[in-house]
PDB file of N, CA, C and O in Angstrom:
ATOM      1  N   UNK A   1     -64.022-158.276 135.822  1.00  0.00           N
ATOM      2  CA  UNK A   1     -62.712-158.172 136.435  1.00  0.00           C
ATOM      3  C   UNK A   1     -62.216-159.563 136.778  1.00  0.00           C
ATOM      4  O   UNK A   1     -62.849-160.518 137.229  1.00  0.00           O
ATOM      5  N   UNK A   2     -61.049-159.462 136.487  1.00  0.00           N
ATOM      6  CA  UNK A   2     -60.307-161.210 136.578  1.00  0.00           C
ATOM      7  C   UNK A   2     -59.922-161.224 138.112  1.00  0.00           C
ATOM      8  O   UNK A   2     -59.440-160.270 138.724  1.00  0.00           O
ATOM      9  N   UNK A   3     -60.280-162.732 138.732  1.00  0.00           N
ATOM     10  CA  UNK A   3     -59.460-162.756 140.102  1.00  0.00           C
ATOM     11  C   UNK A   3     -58.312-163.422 139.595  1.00  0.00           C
ATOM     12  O   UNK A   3     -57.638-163.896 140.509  1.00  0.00           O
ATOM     13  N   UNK A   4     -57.862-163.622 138.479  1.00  0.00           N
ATOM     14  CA  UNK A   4     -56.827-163.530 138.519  1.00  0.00           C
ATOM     15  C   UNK A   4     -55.192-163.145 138.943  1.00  0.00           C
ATOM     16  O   UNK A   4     -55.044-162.130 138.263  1.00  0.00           O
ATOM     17  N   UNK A   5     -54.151-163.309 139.513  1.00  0.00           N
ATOM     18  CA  UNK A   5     -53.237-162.704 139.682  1.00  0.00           C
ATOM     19  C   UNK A   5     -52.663-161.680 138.147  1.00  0.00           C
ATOM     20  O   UNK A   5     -52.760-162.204 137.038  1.00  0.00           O
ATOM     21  N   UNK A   6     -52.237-160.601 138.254  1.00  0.00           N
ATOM     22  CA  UNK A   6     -51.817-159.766 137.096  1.00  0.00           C
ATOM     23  C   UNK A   6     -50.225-159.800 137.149  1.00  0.00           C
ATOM     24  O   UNK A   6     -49.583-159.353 136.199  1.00  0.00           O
ATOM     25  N   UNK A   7     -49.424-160.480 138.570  1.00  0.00           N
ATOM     26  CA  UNK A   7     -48.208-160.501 138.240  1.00  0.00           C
ATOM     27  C   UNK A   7     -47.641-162.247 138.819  1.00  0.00           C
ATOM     28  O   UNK A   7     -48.190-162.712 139.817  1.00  0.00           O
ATOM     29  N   UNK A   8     -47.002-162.726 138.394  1.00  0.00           N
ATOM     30  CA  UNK A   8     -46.472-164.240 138.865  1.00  0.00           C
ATOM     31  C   UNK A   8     -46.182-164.178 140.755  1.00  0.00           C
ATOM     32  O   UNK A   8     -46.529-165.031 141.572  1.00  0.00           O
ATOM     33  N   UNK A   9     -45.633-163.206 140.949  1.00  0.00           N
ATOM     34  CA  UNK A   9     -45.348-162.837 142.020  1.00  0.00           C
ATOM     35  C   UNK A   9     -45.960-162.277 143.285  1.00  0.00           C
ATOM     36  O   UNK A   9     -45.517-161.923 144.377  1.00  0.00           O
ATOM     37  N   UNK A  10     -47.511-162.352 142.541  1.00  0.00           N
ATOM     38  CA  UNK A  10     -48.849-162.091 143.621  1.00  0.00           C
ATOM     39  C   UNK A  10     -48.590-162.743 144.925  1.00  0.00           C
ATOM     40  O   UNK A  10     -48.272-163.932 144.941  1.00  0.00           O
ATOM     41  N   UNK A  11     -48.688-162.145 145.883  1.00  0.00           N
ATOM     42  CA  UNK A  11     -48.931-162.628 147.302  1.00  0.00           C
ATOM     43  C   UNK A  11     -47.713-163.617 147.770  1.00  0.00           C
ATOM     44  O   UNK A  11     -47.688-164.615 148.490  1.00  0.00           O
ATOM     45  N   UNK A  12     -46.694-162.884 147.026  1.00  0.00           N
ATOM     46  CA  UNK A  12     -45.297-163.577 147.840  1.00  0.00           C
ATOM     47  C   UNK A  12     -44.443-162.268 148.565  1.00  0.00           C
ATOM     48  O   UNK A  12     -44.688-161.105 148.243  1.00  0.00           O
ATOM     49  N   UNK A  13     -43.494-162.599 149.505  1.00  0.00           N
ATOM     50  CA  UNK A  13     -43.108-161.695 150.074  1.00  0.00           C
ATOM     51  C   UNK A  13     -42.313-160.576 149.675  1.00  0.00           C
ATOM     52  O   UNK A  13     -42.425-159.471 150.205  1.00  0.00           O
ATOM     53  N   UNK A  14     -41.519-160.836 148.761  1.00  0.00           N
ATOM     54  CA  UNK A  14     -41.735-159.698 147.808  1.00  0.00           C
ATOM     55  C   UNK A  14     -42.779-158.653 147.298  1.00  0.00           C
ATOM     56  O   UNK A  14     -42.634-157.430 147.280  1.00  0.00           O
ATOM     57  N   UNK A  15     -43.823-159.352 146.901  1.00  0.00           N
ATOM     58  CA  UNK A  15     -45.132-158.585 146.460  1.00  0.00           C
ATOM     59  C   UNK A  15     -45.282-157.491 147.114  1.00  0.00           C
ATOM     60  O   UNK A  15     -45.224-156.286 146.872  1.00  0.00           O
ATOM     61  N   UNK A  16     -45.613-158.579 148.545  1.00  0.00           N
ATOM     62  CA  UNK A  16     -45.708-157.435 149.629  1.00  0.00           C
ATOM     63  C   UNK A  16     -44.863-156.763 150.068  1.00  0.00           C
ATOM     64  O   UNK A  16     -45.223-155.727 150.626  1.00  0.00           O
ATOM     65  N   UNK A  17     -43.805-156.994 150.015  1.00  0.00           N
ATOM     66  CA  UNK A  17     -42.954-155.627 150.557  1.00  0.00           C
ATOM     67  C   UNK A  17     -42.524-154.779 149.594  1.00  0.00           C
ATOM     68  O   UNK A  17     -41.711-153.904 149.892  1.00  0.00           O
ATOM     69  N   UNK A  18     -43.074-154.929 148.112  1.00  0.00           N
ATOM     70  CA  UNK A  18     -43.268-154.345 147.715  1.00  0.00           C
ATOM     71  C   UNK A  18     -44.695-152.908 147.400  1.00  0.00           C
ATOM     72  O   UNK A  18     -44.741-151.863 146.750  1.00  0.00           O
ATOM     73  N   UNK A  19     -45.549-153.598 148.206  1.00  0.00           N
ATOM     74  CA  UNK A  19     -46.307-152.996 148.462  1.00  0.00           C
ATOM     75  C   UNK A  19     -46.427-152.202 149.962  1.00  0.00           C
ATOM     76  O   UNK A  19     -47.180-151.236 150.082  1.00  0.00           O
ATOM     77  N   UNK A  20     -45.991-152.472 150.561  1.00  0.00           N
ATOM     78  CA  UNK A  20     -46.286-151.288 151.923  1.00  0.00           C
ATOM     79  C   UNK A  20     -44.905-150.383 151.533  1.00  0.00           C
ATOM     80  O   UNK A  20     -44.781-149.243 151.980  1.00  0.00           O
ATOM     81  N   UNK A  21     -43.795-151.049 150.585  1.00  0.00           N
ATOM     82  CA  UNK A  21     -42.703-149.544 150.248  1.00  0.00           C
ATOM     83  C   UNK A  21     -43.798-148.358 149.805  1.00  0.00           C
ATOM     84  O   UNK A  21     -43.811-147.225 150.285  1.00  0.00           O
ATOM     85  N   UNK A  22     -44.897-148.968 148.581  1.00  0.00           N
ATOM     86  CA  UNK A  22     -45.551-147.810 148.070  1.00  0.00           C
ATOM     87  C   UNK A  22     -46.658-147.155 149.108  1.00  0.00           C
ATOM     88  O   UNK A  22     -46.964-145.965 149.032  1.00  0.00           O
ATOM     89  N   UNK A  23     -47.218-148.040 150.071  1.00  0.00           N
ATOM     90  CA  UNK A  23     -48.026-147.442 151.125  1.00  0.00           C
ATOM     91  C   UNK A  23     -46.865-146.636 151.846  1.00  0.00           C
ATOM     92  O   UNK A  23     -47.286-145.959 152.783  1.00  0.00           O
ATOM     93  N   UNK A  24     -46.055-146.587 151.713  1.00  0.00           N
ATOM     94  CA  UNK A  24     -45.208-145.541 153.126  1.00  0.00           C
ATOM     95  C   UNK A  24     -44.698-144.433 152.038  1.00  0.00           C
ATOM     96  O   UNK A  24     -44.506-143.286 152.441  1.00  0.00           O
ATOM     97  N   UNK A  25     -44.484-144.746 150.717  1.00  0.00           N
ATOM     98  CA  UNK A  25     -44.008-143.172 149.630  1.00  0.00           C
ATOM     99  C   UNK A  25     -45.327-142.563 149.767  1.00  0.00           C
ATOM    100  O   UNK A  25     -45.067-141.392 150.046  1.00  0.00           O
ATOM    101  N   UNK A  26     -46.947-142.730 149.720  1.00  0.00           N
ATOM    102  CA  UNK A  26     -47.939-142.104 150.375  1.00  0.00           C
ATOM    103  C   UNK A  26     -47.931-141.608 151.251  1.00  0.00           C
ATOM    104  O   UNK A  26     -48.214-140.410 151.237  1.00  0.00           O
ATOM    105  N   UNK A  27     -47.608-142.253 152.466  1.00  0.00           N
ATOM    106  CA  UNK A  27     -47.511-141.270 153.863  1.00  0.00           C
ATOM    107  C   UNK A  27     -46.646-140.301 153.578  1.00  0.00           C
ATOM    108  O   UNK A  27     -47.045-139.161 153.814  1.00  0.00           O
ATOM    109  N   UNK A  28     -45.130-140.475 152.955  1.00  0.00           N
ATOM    110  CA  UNK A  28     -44.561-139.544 152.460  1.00  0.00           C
ATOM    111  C   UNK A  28     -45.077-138.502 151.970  1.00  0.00           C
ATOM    112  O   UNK A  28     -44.860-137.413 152.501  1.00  0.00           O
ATOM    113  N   UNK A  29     -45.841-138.615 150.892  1.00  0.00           N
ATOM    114  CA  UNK A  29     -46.213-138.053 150.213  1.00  0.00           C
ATOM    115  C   UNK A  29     -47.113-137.302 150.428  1.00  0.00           C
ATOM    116  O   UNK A  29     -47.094-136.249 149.790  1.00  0.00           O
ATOM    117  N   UNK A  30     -48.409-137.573 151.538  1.00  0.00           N
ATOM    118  CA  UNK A  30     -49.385-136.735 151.870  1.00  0.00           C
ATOM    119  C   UNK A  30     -49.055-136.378 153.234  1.00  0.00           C
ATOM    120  O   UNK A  30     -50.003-135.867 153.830  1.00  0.00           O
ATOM    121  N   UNK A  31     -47.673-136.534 154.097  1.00  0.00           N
ATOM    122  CA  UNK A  31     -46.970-135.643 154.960  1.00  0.00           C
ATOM    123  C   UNK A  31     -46.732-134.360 154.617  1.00  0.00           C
ATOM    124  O   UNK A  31     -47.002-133.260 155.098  1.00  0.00           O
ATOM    125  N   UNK A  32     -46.050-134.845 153.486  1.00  0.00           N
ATOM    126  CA  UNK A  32     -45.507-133.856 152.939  1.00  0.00           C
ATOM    127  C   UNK A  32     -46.410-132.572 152.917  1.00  0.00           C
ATOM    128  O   UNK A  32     -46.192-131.606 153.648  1.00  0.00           O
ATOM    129  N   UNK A  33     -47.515-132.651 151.953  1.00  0.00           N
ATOM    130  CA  UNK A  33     -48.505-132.109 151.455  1.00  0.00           C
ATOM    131  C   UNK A  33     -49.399-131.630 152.733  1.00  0.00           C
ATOM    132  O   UNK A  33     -50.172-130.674 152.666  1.00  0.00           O
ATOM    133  N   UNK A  34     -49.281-132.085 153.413  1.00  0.00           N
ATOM    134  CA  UNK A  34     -49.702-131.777 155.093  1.00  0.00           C
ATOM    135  C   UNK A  34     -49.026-130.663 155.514  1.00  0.00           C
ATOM    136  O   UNK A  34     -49.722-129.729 155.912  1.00  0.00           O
ATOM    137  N   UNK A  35     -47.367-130.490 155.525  1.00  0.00           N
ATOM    138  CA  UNK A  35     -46.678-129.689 156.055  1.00  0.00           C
ATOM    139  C   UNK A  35     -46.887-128.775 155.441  1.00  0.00           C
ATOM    140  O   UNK A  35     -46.834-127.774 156.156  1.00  0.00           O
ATOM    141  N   UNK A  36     -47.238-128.434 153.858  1.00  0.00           N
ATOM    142  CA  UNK A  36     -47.544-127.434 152.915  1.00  0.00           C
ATOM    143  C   UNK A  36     -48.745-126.786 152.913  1.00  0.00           C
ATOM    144  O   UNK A  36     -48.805-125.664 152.410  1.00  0.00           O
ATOM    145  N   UNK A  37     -49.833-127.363 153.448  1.00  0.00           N
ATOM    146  CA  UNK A  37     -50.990-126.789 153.934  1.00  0.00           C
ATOM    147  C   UNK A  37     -51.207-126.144 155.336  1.00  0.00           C
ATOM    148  O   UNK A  37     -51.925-125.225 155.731  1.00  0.00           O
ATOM    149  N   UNK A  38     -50.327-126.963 155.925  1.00  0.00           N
ATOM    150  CA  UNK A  38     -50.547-126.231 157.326  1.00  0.00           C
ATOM    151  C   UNK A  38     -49.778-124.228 157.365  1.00  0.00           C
ATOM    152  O   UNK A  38     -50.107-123.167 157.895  1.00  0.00           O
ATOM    153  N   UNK A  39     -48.495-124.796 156.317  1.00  0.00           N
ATOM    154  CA  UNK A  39     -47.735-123.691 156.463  1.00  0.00           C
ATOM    155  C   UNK A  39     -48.141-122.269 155.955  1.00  0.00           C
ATOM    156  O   UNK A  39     -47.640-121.175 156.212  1.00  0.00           O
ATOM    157  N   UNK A  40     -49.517-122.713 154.917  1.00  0.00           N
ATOM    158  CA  UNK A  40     -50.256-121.775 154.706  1.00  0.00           C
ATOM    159  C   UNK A  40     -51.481-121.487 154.800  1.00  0.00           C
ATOM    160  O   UNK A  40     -52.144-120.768 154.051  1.00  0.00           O
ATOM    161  N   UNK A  41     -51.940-122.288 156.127  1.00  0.00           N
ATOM    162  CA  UNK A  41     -52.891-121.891 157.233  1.00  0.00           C
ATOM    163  C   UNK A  41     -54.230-122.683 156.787  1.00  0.00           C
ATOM    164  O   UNK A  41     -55.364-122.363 157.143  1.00  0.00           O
ATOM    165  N   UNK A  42     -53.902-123.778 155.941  1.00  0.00           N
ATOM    166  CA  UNK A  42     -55.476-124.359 155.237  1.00  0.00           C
ATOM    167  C   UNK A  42     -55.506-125.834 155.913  1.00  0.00           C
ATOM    168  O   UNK A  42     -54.941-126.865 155.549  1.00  0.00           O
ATOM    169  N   UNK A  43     -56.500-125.542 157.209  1.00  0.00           N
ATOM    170  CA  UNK A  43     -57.125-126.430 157.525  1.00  0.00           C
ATOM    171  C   UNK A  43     -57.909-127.487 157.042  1.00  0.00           C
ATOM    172  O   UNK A  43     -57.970-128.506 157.730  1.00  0.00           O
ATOM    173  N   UNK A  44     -58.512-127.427 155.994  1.00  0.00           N
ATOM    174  CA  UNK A  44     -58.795-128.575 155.540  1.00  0.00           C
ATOM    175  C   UNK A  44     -57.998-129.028 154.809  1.00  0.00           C
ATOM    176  O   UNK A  44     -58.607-129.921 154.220  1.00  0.00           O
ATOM    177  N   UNK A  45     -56.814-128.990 154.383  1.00  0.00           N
ATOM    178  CA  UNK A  45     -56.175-129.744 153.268  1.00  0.00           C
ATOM    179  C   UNK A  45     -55.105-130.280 154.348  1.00  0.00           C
ATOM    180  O   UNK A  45     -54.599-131.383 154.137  1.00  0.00           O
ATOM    181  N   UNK A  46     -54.790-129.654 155.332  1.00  0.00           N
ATOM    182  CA  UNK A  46     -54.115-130.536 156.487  1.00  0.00           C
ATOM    183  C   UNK A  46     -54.676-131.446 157.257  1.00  0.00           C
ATOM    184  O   UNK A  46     -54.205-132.414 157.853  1.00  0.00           O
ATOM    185  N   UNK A  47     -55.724-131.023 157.173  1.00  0.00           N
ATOM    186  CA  UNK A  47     -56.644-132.592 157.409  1.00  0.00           C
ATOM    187  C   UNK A  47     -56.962-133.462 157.057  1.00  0.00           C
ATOM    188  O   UNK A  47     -57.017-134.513 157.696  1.00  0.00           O
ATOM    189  N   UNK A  48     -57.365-133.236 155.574  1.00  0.00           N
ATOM    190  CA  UNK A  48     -57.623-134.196 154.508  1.00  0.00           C
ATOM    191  C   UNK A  48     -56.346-135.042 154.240  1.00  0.00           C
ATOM    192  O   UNK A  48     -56.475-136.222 153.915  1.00  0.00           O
ATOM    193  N   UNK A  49     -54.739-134.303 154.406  1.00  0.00           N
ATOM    194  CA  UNK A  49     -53.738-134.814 154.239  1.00  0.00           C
ATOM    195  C   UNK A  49     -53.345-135.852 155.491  1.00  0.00           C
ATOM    196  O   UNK A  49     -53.233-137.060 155.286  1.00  0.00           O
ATOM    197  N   UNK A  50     -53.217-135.465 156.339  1.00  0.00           N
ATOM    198  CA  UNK A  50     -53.831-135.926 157.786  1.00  0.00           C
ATOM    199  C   UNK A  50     -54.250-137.564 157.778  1.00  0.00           C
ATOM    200  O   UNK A  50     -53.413-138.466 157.819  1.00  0.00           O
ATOM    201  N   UNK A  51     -55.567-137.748 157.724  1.00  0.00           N
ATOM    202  CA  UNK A  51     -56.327-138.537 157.370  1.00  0.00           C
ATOM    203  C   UNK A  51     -55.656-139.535 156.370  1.00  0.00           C
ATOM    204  O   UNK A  51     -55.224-140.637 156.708  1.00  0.00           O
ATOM    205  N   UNK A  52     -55.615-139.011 155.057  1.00  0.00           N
ATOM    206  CA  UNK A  52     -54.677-140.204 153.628  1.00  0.00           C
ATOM    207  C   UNK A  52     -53.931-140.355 154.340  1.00  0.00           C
ATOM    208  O   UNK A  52     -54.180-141.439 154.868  1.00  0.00           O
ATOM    209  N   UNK A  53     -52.423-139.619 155.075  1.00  0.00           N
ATOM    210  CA  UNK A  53     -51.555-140.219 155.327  1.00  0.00           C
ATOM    211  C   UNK A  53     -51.451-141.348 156.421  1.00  0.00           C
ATOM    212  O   UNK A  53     -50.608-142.240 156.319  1.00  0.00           O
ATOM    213  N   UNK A  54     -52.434-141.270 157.586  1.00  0.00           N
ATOM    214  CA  UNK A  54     -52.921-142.288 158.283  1.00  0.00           C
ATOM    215  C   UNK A  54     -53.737-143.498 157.744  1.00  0.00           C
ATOM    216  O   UNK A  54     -53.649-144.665 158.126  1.00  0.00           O
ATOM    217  N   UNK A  55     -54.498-143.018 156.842  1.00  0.00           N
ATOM    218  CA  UNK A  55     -55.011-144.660 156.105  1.00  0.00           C
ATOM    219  C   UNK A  55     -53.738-144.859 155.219  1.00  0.00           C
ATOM    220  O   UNK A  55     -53.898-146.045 154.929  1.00  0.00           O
ATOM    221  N   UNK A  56     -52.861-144.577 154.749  1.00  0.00           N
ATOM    222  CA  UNK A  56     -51.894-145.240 154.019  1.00  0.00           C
ATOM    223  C   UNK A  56     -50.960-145.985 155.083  1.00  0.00           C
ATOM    224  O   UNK A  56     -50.417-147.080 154.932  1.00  0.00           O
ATOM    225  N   UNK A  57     -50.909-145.295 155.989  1.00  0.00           N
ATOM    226  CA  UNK A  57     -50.325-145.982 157.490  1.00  0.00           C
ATOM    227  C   UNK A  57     -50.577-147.417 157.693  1.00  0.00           C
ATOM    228  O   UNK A  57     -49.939-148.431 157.409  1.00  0.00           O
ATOM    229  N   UNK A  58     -51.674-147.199 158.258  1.00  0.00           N
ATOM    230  CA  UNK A  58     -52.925-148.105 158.428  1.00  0.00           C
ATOM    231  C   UNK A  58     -52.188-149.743 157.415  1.00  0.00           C
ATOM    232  O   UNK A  58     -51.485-150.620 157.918  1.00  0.00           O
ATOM    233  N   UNK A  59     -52.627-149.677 156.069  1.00  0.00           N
ATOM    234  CA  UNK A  59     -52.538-150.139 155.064  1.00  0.00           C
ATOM    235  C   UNK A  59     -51.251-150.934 155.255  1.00  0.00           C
ATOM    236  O   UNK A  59     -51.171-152.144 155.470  1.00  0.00           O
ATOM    237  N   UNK A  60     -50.631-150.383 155.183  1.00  0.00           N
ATOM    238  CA  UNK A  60     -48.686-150.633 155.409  1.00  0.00           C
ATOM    239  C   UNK A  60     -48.997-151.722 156.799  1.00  0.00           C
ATOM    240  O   UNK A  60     -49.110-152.947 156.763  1.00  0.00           O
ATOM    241  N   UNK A  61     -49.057-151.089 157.623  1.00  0.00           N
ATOM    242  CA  UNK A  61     -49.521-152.061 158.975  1.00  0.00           C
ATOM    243  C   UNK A  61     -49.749-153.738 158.855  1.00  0.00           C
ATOM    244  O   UNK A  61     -49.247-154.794 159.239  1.00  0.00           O
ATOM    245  N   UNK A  62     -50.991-153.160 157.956  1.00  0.00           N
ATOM    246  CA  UNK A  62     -51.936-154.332 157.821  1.00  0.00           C
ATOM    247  C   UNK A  62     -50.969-155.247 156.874  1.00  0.00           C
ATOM    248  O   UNK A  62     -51.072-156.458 157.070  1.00  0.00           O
ATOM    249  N   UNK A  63     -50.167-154.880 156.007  1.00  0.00           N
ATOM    250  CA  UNK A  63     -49.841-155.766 155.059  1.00  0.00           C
ATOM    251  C   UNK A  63     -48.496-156.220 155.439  1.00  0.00           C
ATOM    252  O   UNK A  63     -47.907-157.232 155.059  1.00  0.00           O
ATOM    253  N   UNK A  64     -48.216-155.565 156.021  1.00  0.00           N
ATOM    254  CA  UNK A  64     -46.605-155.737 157.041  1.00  0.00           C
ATOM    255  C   UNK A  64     -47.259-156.982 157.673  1.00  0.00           C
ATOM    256  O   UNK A  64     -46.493-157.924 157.470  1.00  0.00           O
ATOM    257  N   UNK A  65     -48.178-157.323 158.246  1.00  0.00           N
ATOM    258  CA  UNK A  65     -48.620-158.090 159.591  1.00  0.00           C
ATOM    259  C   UNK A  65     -48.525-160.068 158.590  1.00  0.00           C
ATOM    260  O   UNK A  65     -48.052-161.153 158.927  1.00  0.00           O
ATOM    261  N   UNK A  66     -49.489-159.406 156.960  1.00  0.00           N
ATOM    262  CA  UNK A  66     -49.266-160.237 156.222  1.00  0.00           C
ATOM    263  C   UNK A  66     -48.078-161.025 155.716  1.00  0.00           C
ATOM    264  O   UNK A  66     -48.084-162.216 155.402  1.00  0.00           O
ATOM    265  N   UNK A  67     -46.536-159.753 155.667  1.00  0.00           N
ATOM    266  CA  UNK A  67     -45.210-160.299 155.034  1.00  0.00           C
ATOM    267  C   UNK A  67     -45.212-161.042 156.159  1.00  0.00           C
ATOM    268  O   UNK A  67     -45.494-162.218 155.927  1.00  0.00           O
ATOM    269  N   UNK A  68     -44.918-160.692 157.747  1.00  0.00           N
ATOM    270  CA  UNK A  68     -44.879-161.665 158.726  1.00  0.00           C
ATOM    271  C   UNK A  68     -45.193-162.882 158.934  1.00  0.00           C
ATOM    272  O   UNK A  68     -44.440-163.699 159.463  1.00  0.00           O
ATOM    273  N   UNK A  69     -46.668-163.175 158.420  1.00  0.00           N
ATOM    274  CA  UNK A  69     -47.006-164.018 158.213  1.00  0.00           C
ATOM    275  C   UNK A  69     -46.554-165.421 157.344  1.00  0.00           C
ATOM    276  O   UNK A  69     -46.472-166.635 157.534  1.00  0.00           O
ATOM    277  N   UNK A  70     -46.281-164.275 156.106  1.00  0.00           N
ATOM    278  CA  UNK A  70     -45.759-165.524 154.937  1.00  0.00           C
ATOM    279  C   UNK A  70     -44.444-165.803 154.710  1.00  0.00           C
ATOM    280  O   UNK A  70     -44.131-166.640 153.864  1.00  0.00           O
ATOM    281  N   UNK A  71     -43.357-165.011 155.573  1.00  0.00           N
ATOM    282  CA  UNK A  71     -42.408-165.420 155.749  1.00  0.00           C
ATOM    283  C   UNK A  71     -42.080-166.150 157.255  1.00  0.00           C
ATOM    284  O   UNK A  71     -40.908-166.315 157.593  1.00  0.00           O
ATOM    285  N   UNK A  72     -43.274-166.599 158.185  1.00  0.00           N
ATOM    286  CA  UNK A  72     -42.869-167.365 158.599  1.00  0.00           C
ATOM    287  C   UNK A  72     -43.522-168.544 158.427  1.00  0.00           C
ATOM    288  O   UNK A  72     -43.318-169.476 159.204  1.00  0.00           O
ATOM    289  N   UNK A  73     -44.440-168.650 157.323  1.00  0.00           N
ATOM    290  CA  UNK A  73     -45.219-170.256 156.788  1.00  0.00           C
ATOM    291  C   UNK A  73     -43.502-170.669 155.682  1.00  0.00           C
ATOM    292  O   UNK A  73     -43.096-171.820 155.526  1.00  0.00           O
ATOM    293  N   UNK A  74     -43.001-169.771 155.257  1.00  0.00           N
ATOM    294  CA  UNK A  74     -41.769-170.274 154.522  1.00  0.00           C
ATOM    295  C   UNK A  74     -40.678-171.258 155.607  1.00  0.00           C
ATOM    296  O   UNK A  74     -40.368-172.449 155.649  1.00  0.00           O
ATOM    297  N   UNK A  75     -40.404-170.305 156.232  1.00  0.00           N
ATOM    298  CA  UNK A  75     -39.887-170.806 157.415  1.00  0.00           C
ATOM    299  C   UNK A  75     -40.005-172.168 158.273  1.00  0.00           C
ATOM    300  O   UNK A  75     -39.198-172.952 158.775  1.00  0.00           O
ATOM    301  N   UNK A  76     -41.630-172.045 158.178  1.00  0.00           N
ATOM    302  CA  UNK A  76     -41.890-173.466 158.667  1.00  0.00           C
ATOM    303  C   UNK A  76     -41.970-174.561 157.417  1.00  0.00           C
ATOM    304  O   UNK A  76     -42.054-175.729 157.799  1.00  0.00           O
ATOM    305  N   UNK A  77     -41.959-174.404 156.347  1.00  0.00           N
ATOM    306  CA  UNK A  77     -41.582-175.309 155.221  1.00  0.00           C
ATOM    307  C   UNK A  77     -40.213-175.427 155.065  1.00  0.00           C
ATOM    308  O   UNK A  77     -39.907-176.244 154.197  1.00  0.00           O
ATOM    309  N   UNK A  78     -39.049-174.737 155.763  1.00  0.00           N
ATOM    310  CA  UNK A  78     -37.777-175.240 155.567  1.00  0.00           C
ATOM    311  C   UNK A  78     -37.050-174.190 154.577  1.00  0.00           C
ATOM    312  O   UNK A  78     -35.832-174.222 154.398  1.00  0.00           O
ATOM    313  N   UNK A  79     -37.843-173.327 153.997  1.00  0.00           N
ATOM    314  CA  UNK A  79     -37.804-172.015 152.639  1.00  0.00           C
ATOM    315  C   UNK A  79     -36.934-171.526 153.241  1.00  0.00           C
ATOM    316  O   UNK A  79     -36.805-172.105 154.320  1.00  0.00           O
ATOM    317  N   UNK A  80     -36.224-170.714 153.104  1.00  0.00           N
ATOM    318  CA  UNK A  80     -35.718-168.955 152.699  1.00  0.00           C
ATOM    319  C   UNK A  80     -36.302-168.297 152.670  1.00  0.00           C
ATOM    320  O   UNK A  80     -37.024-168.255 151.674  1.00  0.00           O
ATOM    321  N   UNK A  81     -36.452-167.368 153.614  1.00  0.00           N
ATOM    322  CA  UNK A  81     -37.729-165.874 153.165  1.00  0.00           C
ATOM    323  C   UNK A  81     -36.536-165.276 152.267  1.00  0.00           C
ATOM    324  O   UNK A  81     -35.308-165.333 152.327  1.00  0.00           O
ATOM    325  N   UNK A  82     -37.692-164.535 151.206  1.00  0.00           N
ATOM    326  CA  UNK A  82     -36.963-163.585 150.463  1.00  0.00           C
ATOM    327  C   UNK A  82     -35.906-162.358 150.770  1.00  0.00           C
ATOM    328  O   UNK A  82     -36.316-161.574 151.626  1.00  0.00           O
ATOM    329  N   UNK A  83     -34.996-162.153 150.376  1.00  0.00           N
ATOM    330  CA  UNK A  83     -33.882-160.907 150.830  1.00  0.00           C
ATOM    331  C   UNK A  83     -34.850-159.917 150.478  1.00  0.00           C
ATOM    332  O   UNK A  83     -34.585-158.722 150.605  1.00  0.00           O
TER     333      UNK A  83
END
């Protein structure tokens, strides 16, 4: 496996906010799937949904904390954070 970057745009603020958009269509997504299990009484799949949608939470958090970060090392170089 390459440590390579796979896109030019690795670990710029874009990247990342492109990435916690897709960590939060997850929470979406296994909300969702949460509300659909509960509504037909299956405890474990509302849990299991439960759970993903909180580590996708989680995730988003964590990488949010990162855009913060690198848009304010831009900042202190005089940059433009990204729109």
């Amino acid at each position: 496996m390459s440590s390579a970057p796979d896109h030019i745009a690795h670990g710029s603020p874009g990247a990342l906010r492109e990435f916690v958009a897709e960590c939060l269509h997850m929470v979406a997504f296994y909300a969702s799937m949460g509300v659909d299990y509960g509504a037909v009484g299956d405890d474990t799949g509302l849990e299991l949904s439960t759970r993903k949608a909180t580590a996708a939470m989680r995730q988003a958090i964590s990488v949010m904390t990162m855009l913060k970060e690198a848009n304010g090392t831009l900042r202190q170089k005089g940059q433009p954070h990204e729109a």
